[in-house]
Short mmCIF file of C-alpha atoms in Angstrom, two decimals:
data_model
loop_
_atom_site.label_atom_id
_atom_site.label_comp_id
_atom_site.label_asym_id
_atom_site.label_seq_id
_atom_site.Cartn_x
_atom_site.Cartn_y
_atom_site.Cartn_z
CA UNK O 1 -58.95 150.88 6.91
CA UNK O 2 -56.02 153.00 8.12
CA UNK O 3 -55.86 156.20 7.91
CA UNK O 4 -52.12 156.87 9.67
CA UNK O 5 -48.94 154.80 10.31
CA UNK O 6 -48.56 152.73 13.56
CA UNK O 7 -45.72 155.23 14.20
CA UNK O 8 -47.69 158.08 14.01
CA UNK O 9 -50.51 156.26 15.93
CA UNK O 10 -47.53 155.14 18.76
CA UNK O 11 -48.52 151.43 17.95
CA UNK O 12 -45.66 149.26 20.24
CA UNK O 13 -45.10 147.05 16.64
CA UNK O 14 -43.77 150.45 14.94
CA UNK O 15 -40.77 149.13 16.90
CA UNK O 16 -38.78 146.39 15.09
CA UNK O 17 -37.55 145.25 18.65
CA UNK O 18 -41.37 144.36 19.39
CA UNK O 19 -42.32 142.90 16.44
CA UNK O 20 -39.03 140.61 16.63
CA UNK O 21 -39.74 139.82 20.24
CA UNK O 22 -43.38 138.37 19.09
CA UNK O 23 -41.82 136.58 15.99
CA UNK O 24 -39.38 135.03 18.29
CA UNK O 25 -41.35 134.11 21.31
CA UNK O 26 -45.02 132.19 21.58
CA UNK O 27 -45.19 129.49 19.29
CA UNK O 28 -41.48 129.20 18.20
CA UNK O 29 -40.09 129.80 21.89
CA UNK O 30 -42.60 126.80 23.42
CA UNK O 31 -40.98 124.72 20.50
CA UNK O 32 -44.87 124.33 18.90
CA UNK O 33 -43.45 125.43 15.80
CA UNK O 34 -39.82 124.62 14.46
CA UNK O 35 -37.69 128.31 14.10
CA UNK O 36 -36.60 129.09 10.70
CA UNK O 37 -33.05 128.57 11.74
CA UNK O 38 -33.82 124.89 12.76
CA UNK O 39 -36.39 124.51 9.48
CA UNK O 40 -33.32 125.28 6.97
CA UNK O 41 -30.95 123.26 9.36
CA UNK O 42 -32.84 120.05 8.57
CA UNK O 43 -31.36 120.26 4.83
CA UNK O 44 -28.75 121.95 5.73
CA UNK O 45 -29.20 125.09 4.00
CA UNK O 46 -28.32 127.19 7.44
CA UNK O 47 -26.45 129.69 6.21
CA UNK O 48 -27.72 130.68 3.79
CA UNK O 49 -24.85 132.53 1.98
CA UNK O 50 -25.40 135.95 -0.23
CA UNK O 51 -24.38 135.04 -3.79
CA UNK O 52 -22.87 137.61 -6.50
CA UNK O 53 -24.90 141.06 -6.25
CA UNK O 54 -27.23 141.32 -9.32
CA UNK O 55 -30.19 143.38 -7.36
CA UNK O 56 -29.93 146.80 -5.61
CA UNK O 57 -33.19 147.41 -4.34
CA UNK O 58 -33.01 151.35 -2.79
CA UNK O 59 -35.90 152.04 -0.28
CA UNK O 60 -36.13 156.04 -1.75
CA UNK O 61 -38.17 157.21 1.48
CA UNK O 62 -41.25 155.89 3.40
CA UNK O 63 -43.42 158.53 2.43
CA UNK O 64 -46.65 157.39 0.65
CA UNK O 65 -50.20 158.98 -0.62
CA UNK O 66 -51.92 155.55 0.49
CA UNK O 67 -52.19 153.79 4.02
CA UNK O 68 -52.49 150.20 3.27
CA UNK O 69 -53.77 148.07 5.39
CA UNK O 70 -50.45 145.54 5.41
CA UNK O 71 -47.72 147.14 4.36
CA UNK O 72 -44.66 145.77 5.66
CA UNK O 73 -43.06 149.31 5.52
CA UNK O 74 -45.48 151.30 7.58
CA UNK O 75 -45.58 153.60 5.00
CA UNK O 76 -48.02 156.97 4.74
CA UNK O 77 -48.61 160.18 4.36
CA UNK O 78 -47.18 161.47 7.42
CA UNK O 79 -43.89 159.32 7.05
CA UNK O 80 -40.73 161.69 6.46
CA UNK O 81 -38.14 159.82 6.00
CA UNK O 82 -36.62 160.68 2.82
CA UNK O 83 -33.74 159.82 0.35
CA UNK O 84 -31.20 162.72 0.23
CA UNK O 85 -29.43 163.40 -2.86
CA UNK O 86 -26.30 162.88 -1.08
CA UNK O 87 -27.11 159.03 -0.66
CA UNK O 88 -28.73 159.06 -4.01
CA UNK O 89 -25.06 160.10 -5.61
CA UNK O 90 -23.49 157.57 -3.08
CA UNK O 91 -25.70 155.05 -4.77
CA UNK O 92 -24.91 155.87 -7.66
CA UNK O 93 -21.53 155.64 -7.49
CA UNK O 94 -22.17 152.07 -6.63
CA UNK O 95 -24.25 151.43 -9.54
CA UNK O 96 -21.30 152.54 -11.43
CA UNK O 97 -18.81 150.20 -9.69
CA UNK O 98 -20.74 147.14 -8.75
CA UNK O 99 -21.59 143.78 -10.71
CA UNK O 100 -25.31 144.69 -10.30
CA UNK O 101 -27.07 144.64 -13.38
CA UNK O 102 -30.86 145.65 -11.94
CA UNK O 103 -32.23 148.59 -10.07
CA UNK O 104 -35.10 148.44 -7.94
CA UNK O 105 -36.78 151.60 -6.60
CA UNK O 106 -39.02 151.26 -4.03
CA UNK O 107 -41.05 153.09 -1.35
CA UNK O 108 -43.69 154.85 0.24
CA UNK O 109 -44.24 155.76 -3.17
CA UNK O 110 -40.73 156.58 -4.57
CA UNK O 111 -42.47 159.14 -6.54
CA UNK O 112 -43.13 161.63 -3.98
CA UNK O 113 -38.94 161.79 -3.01
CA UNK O 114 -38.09 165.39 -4.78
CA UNK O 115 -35.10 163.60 -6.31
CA UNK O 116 -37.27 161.07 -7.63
CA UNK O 117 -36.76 162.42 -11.25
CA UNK O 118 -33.22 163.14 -10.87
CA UNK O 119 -32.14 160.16 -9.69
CA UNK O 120 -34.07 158.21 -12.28
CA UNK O 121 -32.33 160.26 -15.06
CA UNK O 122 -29.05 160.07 -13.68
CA UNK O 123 -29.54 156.09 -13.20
CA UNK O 124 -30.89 155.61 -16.39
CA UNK O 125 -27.39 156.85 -17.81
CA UNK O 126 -25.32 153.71 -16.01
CA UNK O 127 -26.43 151.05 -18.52
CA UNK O 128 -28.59 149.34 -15.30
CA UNK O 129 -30.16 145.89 -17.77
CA UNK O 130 -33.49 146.21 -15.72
CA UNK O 131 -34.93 149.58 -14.27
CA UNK O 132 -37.59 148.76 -11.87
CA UNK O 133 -40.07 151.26 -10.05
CA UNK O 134 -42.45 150.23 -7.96
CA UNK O 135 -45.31 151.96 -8.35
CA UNK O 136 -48.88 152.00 -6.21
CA UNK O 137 -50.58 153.53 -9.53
CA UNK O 138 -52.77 156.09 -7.60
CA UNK O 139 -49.76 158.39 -6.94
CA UNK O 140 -50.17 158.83 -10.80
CA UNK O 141 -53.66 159.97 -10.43
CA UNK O 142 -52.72 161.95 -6.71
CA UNK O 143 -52.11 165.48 -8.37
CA UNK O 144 -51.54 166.73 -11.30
CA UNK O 145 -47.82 167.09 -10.87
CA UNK O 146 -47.90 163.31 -11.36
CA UNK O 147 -50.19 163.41 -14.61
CA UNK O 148 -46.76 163.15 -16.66
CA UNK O 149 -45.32 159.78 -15.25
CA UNK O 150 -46.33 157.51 -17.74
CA UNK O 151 -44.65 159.67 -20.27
CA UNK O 152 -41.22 160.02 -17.86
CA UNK O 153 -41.26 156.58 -17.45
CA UNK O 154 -41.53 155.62 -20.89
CA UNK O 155 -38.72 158.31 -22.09
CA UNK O 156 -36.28 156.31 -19.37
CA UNK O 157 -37.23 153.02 -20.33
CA UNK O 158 -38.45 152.16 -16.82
CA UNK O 159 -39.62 149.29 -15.86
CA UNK O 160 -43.40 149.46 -14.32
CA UNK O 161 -43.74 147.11 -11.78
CA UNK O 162 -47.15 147.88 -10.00
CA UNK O 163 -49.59 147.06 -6.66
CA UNK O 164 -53.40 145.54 -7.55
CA UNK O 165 -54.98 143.72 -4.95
CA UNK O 166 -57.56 141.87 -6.96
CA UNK O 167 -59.29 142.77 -10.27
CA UNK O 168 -62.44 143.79 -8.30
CA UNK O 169 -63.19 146.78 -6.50
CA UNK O 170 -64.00 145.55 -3.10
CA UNK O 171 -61.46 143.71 -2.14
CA UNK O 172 -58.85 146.78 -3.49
CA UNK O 173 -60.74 149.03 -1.78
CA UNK O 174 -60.69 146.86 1.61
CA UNK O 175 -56.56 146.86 1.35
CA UNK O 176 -56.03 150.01 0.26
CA UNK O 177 -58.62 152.76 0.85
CA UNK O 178 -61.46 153.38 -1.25
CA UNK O 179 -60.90 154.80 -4.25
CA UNK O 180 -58.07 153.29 -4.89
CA UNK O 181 -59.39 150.75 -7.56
CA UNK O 182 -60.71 153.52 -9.81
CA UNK O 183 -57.66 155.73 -9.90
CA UNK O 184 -55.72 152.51 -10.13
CA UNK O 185 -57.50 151.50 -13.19
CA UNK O 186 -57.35 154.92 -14.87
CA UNK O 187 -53.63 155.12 -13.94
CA UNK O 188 -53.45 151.66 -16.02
CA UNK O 189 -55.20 152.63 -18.89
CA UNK O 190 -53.02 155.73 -18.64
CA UNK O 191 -49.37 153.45 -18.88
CA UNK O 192 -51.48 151.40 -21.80
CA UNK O 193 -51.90 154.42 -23.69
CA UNK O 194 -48.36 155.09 -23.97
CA UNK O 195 -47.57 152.00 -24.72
CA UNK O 196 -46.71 150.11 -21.42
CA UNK O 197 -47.84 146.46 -20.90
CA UNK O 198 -49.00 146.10 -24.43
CA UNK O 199 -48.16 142.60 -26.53
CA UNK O 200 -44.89 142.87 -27.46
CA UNK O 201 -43.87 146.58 -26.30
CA UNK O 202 -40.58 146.61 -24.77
CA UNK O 203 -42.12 148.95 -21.79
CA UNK O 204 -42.77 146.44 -18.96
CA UNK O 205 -45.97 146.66 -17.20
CA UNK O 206 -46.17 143.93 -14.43
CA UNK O 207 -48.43 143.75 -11.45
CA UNK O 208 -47.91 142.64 -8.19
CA UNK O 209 -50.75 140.86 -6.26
CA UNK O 210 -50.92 140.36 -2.49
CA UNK O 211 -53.66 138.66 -0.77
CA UNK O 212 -55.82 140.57 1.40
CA UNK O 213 -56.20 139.08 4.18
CA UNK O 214 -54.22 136.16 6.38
CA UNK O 215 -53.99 133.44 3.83
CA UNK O 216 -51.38 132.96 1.27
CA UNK O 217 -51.07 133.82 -2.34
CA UNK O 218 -52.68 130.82 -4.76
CA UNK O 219 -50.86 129.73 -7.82
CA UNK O 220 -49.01 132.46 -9.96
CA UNK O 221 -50.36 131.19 -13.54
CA UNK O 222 -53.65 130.92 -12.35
CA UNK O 223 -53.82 134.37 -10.73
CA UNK O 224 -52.54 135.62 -13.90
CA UNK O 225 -54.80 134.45 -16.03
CA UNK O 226 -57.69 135.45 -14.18
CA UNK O 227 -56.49 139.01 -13.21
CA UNK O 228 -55.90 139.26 -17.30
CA UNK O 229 -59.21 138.12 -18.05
CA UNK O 230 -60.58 140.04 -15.49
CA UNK O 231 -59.11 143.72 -16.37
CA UNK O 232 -58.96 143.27 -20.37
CA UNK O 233 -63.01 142.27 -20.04
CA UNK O 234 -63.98 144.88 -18.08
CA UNK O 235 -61.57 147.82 -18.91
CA UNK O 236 -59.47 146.90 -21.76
CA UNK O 237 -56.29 146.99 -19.77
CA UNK O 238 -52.97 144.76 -21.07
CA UNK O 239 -50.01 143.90 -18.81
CA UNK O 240 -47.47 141.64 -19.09
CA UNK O 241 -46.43 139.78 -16.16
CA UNK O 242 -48.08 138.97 -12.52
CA UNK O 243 -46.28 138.54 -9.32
CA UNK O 244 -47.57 136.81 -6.73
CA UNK O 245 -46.25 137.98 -3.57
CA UNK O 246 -46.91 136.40 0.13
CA UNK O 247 -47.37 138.78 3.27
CA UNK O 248 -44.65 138.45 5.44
CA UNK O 249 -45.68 138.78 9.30
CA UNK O 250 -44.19 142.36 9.96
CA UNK O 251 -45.33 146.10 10.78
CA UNK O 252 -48.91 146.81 9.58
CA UNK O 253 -49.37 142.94 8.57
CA UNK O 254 -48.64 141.62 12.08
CA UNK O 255 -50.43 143.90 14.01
CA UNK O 256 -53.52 143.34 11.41
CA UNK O 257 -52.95 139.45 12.16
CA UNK O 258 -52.53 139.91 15.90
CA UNK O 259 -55.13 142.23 16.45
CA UNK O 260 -57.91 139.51 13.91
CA UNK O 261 -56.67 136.42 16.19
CA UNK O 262 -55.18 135.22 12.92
CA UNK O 263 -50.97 135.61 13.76
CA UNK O 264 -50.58 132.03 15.22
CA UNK O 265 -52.75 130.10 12.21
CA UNK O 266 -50.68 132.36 9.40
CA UNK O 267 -47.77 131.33 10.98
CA UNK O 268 -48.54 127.36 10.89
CA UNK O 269 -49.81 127.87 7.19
CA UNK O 270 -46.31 129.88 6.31
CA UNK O 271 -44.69 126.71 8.00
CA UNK O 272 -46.46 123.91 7.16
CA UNK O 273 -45.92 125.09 3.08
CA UNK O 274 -42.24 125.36 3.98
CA UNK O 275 -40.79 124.69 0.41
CA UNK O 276 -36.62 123.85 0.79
CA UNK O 277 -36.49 124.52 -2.96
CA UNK O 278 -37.43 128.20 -2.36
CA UNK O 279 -34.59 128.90 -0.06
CA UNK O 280 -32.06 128.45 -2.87
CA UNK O 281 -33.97 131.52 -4.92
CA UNK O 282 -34.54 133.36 -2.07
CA UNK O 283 -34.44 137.06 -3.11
CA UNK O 284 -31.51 138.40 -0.49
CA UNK O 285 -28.88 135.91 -2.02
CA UNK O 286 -28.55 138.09 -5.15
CA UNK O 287 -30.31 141.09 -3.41
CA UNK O 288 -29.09 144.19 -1.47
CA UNK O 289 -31.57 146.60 -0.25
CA UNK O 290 -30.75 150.19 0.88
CA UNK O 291 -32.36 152.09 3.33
CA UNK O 292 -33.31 156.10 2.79
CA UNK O 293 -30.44 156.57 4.98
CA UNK O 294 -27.77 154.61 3.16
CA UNK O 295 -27.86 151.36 5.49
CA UNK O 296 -27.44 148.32 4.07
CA UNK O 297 -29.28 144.85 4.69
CA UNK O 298 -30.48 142.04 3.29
CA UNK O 299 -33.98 142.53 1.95
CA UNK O 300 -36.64 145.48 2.52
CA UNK O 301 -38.23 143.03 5.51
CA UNK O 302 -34.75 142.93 7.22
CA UNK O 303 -34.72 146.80 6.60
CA UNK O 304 -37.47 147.45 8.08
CA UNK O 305 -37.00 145.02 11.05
CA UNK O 306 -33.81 147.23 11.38
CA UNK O 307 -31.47 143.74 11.26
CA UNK O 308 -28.46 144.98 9.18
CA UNK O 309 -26.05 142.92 6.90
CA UNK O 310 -23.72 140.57 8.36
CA UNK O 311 -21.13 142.28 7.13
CA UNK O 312 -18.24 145.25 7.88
CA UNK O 313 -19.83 147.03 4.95
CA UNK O 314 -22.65 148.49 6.69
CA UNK O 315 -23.85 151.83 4.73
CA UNK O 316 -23.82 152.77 1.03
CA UNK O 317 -20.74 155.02 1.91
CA UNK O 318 -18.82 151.71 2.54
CA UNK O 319 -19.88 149.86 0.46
CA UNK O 320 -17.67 146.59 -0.55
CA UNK O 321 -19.12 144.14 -3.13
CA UNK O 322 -16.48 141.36 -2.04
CA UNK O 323 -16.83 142.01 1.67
CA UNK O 324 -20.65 141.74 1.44
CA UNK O 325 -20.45 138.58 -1.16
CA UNK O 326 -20.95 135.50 0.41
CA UNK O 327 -21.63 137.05 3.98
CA UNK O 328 -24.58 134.91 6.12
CA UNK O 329 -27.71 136.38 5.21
CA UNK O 330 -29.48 137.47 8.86
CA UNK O 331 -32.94 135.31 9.46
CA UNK O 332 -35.87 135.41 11.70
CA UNK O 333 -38.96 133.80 11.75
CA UNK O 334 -40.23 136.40 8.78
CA UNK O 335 -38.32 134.62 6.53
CA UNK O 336 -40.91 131.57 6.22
CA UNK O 337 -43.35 134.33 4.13
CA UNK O 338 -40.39 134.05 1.41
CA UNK O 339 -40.11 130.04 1.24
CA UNK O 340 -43.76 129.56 1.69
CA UNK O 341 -45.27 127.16 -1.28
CA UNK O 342 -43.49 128.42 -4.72
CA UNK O 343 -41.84 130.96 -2.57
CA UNK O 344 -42.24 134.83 -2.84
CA UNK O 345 -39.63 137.69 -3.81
CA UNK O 346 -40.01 141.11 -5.16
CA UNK O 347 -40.28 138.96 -8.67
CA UNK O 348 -42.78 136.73 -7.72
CA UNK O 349 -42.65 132.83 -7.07
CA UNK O 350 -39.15 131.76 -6.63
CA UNK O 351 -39.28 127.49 -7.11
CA UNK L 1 -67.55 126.75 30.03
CA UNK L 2 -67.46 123.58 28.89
CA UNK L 3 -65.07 122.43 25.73
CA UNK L 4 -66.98 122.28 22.39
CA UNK L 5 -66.55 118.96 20.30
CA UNK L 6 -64.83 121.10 17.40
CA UNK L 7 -61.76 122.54 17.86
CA UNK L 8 -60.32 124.38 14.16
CA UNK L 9 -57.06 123.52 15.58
CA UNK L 10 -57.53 119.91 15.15
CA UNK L 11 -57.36 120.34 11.35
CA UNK L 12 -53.90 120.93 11.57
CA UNK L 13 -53.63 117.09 13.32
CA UNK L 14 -55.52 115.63 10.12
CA UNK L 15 -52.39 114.27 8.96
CA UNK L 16 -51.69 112.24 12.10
CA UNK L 17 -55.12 109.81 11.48
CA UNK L 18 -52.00 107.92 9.46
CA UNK L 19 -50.24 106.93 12.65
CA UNK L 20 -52.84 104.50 13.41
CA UNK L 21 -53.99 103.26 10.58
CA UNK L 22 -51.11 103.89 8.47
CA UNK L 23 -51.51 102.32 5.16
CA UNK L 24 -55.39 103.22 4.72
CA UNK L 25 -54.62 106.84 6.22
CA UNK L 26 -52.03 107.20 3.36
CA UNK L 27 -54.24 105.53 0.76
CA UNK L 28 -56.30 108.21 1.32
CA UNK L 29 -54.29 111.25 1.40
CA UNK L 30 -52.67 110.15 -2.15
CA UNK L 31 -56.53 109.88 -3.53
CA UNK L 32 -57.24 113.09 -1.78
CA UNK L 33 -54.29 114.94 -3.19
CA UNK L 34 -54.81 113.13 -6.76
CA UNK L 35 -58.50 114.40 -7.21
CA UNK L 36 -57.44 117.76 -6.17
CA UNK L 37 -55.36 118.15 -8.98
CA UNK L 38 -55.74 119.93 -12.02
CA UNK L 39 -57.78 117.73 -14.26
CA UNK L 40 -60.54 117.95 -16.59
CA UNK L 41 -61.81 120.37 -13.90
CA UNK L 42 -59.37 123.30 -12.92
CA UNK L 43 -58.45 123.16 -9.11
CA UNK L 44 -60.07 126.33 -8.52
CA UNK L 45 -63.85 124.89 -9.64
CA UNK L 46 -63.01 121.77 -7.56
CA UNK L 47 -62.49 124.25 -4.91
CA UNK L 48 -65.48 126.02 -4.86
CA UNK L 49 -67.32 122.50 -4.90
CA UNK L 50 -65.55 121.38 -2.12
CA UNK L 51 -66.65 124.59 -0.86
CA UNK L 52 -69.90 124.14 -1.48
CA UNK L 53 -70.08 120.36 -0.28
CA UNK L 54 -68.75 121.09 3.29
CA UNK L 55 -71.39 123.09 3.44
CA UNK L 56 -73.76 120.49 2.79
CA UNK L 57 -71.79 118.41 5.12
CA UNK L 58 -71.78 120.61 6.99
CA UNK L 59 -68.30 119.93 8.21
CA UNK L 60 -66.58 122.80 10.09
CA UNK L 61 -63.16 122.08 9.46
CA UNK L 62 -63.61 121.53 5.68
CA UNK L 63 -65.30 124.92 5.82
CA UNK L 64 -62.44 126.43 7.35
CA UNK L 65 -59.92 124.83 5.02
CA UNK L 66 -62.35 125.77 1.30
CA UNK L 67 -62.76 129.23 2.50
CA UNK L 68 -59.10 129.70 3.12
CA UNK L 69 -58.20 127.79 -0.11
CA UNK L 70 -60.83 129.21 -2.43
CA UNK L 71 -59.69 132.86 -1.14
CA UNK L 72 -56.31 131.89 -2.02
CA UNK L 73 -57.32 131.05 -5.52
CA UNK L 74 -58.88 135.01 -5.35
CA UNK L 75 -62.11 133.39 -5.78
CA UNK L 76 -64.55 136.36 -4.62
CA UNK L 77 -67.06 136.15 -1.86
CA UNK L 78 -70.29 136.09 -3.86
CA UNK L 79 -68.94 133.36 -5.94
CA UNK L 80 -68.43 131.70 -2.59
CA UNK L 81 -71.81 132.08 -1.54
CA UNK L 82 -73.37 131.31 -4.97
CA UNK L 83 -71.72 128.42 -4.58
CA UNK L 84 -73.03 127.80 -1.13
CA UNK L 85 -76.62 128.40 -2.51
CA UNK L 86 -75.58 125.74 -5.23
CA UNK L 87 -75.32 123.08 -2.31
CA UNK L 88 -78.18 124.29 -0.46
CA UNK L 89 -80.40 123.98 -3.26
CA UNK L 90 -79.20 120.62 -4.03
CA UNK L 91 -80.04 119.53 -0.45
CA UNK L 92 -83.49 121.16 -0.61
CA UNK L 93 -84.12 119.87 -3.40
CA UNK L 94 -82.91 116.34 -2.67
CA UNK L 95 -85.39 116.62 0.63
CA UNK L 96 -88.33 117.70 -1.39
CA UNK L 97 -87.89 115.02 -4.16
CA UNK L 98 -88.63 112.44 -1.78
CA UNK L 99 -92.18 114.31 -1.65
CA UNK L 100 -93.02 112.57 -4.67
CA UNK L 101 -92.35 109.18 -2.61
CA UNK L 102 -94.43 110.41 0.00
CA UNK L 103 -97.13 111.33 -2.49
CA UNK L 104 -96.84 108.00 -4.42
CA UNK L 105 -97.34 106.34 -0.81
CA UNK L 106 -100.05 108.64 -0.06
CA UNK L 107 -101.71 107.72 -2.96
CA UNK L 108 -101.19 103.98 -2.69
CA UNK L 109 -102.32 103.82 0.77
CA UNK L 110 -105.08 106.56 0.71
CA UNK L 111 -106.47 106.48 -3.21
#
């Protein structure tokens, strides 16, 4: 289990130049395996071309209260990088101005930014259709400063879009530090009690599911069922939708698959389920995701692979809905993780 | 060292038995793929018995290729194994059975 980021540990793959050196070399360089570039030529879908905005996904800082084993964002405790309030109002003013009709907050925990609350209030007052958070649950059990969340989200109408693992201890645990189930499913029964997740209730409680290790998510309905089964049986707990979400080959999840002799069989199972029908949903054709800095690219993998949009509108500051519609979205062989069987996105299976 | 017989790469060249024997190789793969499917049995219990019967097989590769698949289906390690021991005791049991034949024999031959 970690315990600190591979930046703080001075791991070579905290660089996005190294970990897109090893995704670009081996196996796709010796021709074993066909590039993504090539795979999407074959119907083809190369380039794929960003549609209308509908998404702004804002990264709010990389700071986070867990260390999990494969997150794609090297996130931690000893991660600074922040969200000022400067960007915040710069993304605001976008909000405001753009054809985007869903917000997506993401971290670290976004939680633990200082202008967490602000910027949620001051959001909440654009008429945004769907306000997303993405929470890891524990951070709502990590001090008491956090005790009210349920009860701020449900005053902003947030939408609760959560991590679990698996509906068993162990394997949570494994990904995410023990512990983590039991706050987890106190933090749940905590957003039930307020009314989140519950049959019928307009406050969204979805959970996202990852697999733990270096195979790739099974069927979406299925999971569902059995994580609903699973958590109302054993501690009453409702929610309303699952997401099944593949792990794509970057930061913490490469260097787990590298170091377990696993990167080059992931990488034949992400292409050998190649699905063309996911490319078309693919989450960065209706996405933009914004760094803590105000940079702008394509999805949070691109953002944290540090491969910007294709595009003269670079940072929040500049932003330019019709100079970044229709731009070439920027690919690499990461991009199989999100075209993989049903496909994955930030919403689950995409075909 | 010499090379061992099994190689877990070769699963990924499964597919390729079709080149020489093409229309048996894909007569197969479309029964494969059709009992596989969701049915009166849900694909993730004919998982965990495909599970268990490569172990009784005991086939490397389809061990390789069950594991993977039933952890994709978030089937849990002890149901794994209890699967496992579902096979095992099948195969015991199916050895010790035949100690009634032996018994019968015994019995015929040796009052």
């Amino acid at each position: 289990m970690a315990t600190k980021s591979l930046k703080k540990l001075g791991n070579d793959l905290a660089q996005s130049n190294k970990q897109i050196e090893i995704l670009s070399n081996g196996i796709f360089k010796s021709g074993e395996l066909p590039t993504f570039k090539d795979k999407i030529s074959e119907t083809s879908q190369f380039p794929i071309k960003a549609k209308k905005l509908e998404i702004l996904q804002i990264n709010v800082g990389y700071m986070c209260n867990q260390v999990c084993d494969h997150c794609h964002v090297d996130a931690g405790p000893d991660r600074k990088e922040i969200m000022t309030r400067d960007t915040m109002r710069q993304c605001l003013e976008v909000i405001k101005n753009s054809g985007a009709h869903t917000l997506d907050l993401t971290g670290g925990a976004p939680e633990m930014n200082p202008d967490f609350r602000w910027f949620v209030e001051e959001a909440a007052k654009v008429g945004i259709k769907d306000f997303i958070v993405r929470s890891n649950l524990t951070i709502i059990r990590a001090n008491k400063k956090y005790y009210d969340l349920p009860e701020f989200f449900k005053k902003h109408n947030v939408h609760v879009v959560s991590s679990m693992p698996h509906w068993t201890r162990g394997k949570t645990d494994k990904q995410r530090g023990d512990g983590v189930f039991d706050k987890s499913i106190k933090a749940l029964q905590e957003l039930n009690a307020v009314g989140y997740g519950m049959p019928g209730s307009d406050l969204k409680l979805d959970l996202v599911y990852n697999p733990s290790g270096a195979f790739l998510p099974g069927d979406q309905v299925a999971m569902e069922k059995d994580f609903k089964k699973a958590l109302m049986d054993d501690f009453g707990i409702e929610f309303h939708n699952l997401f099944a979400i593949t792990n794509l080959p970057i930061a913490r999840f490469l260097d787990y698959l590298i170091a377990s002799e696993n990167y080059e069989d992931y990488m034949y199972s992400l292409v050998e389920a190649y699905n063309p029908a996911a490319v078309e949903n693919v989450m960065c054709t209706n996405t933009l995701s914004i760094s803590w800095d105000g940079y702008l690219f394509d999805c949070d993998f691109n953002q944290m692979l540090e491969l910007p949009v294709n595009s003269k509108s670079r940072h929040i500051s500049e932003f330019n809905e019709e100079l970044l519609e229709g731009r070439n979205i920027v690919i690499s062989q990461h991009c199989y993780g999100c075209t993989a069987g049903a496909g994955s996105s930030c919403q689950g299976v995409v075909a | 060292m010499s090379k061992p017989y099994y190689d877990a790469a070769d699963l990924r060249k499964f597919g390729k038995i079709t080149e020489w024997s093409e229309e048996l190789g894909t007569k197969f793969f479309d029964y494969y793929a059709k009992v596989f499917e969701e049915g009166a049995l849900t694909a993730r219990e004919k998982s965990l018995i495909a599970l268990a019967v490569a172990h009784t097989e005991q086939c490397p590769y389809c061990i390789d290729a069950y594991t993977k698949d039933t952890l994709q289906r978030g089937i849990t390690k002890e149901q794994m194994m209890e699967a496992i021991h579902v096979g095992a005791a099948i195969k015991s049991g199916a050895t010790l059975v035949h100690g009634v034949q032996m018994m019968n024999k015994v019995n015929k031959l040796d009052g």
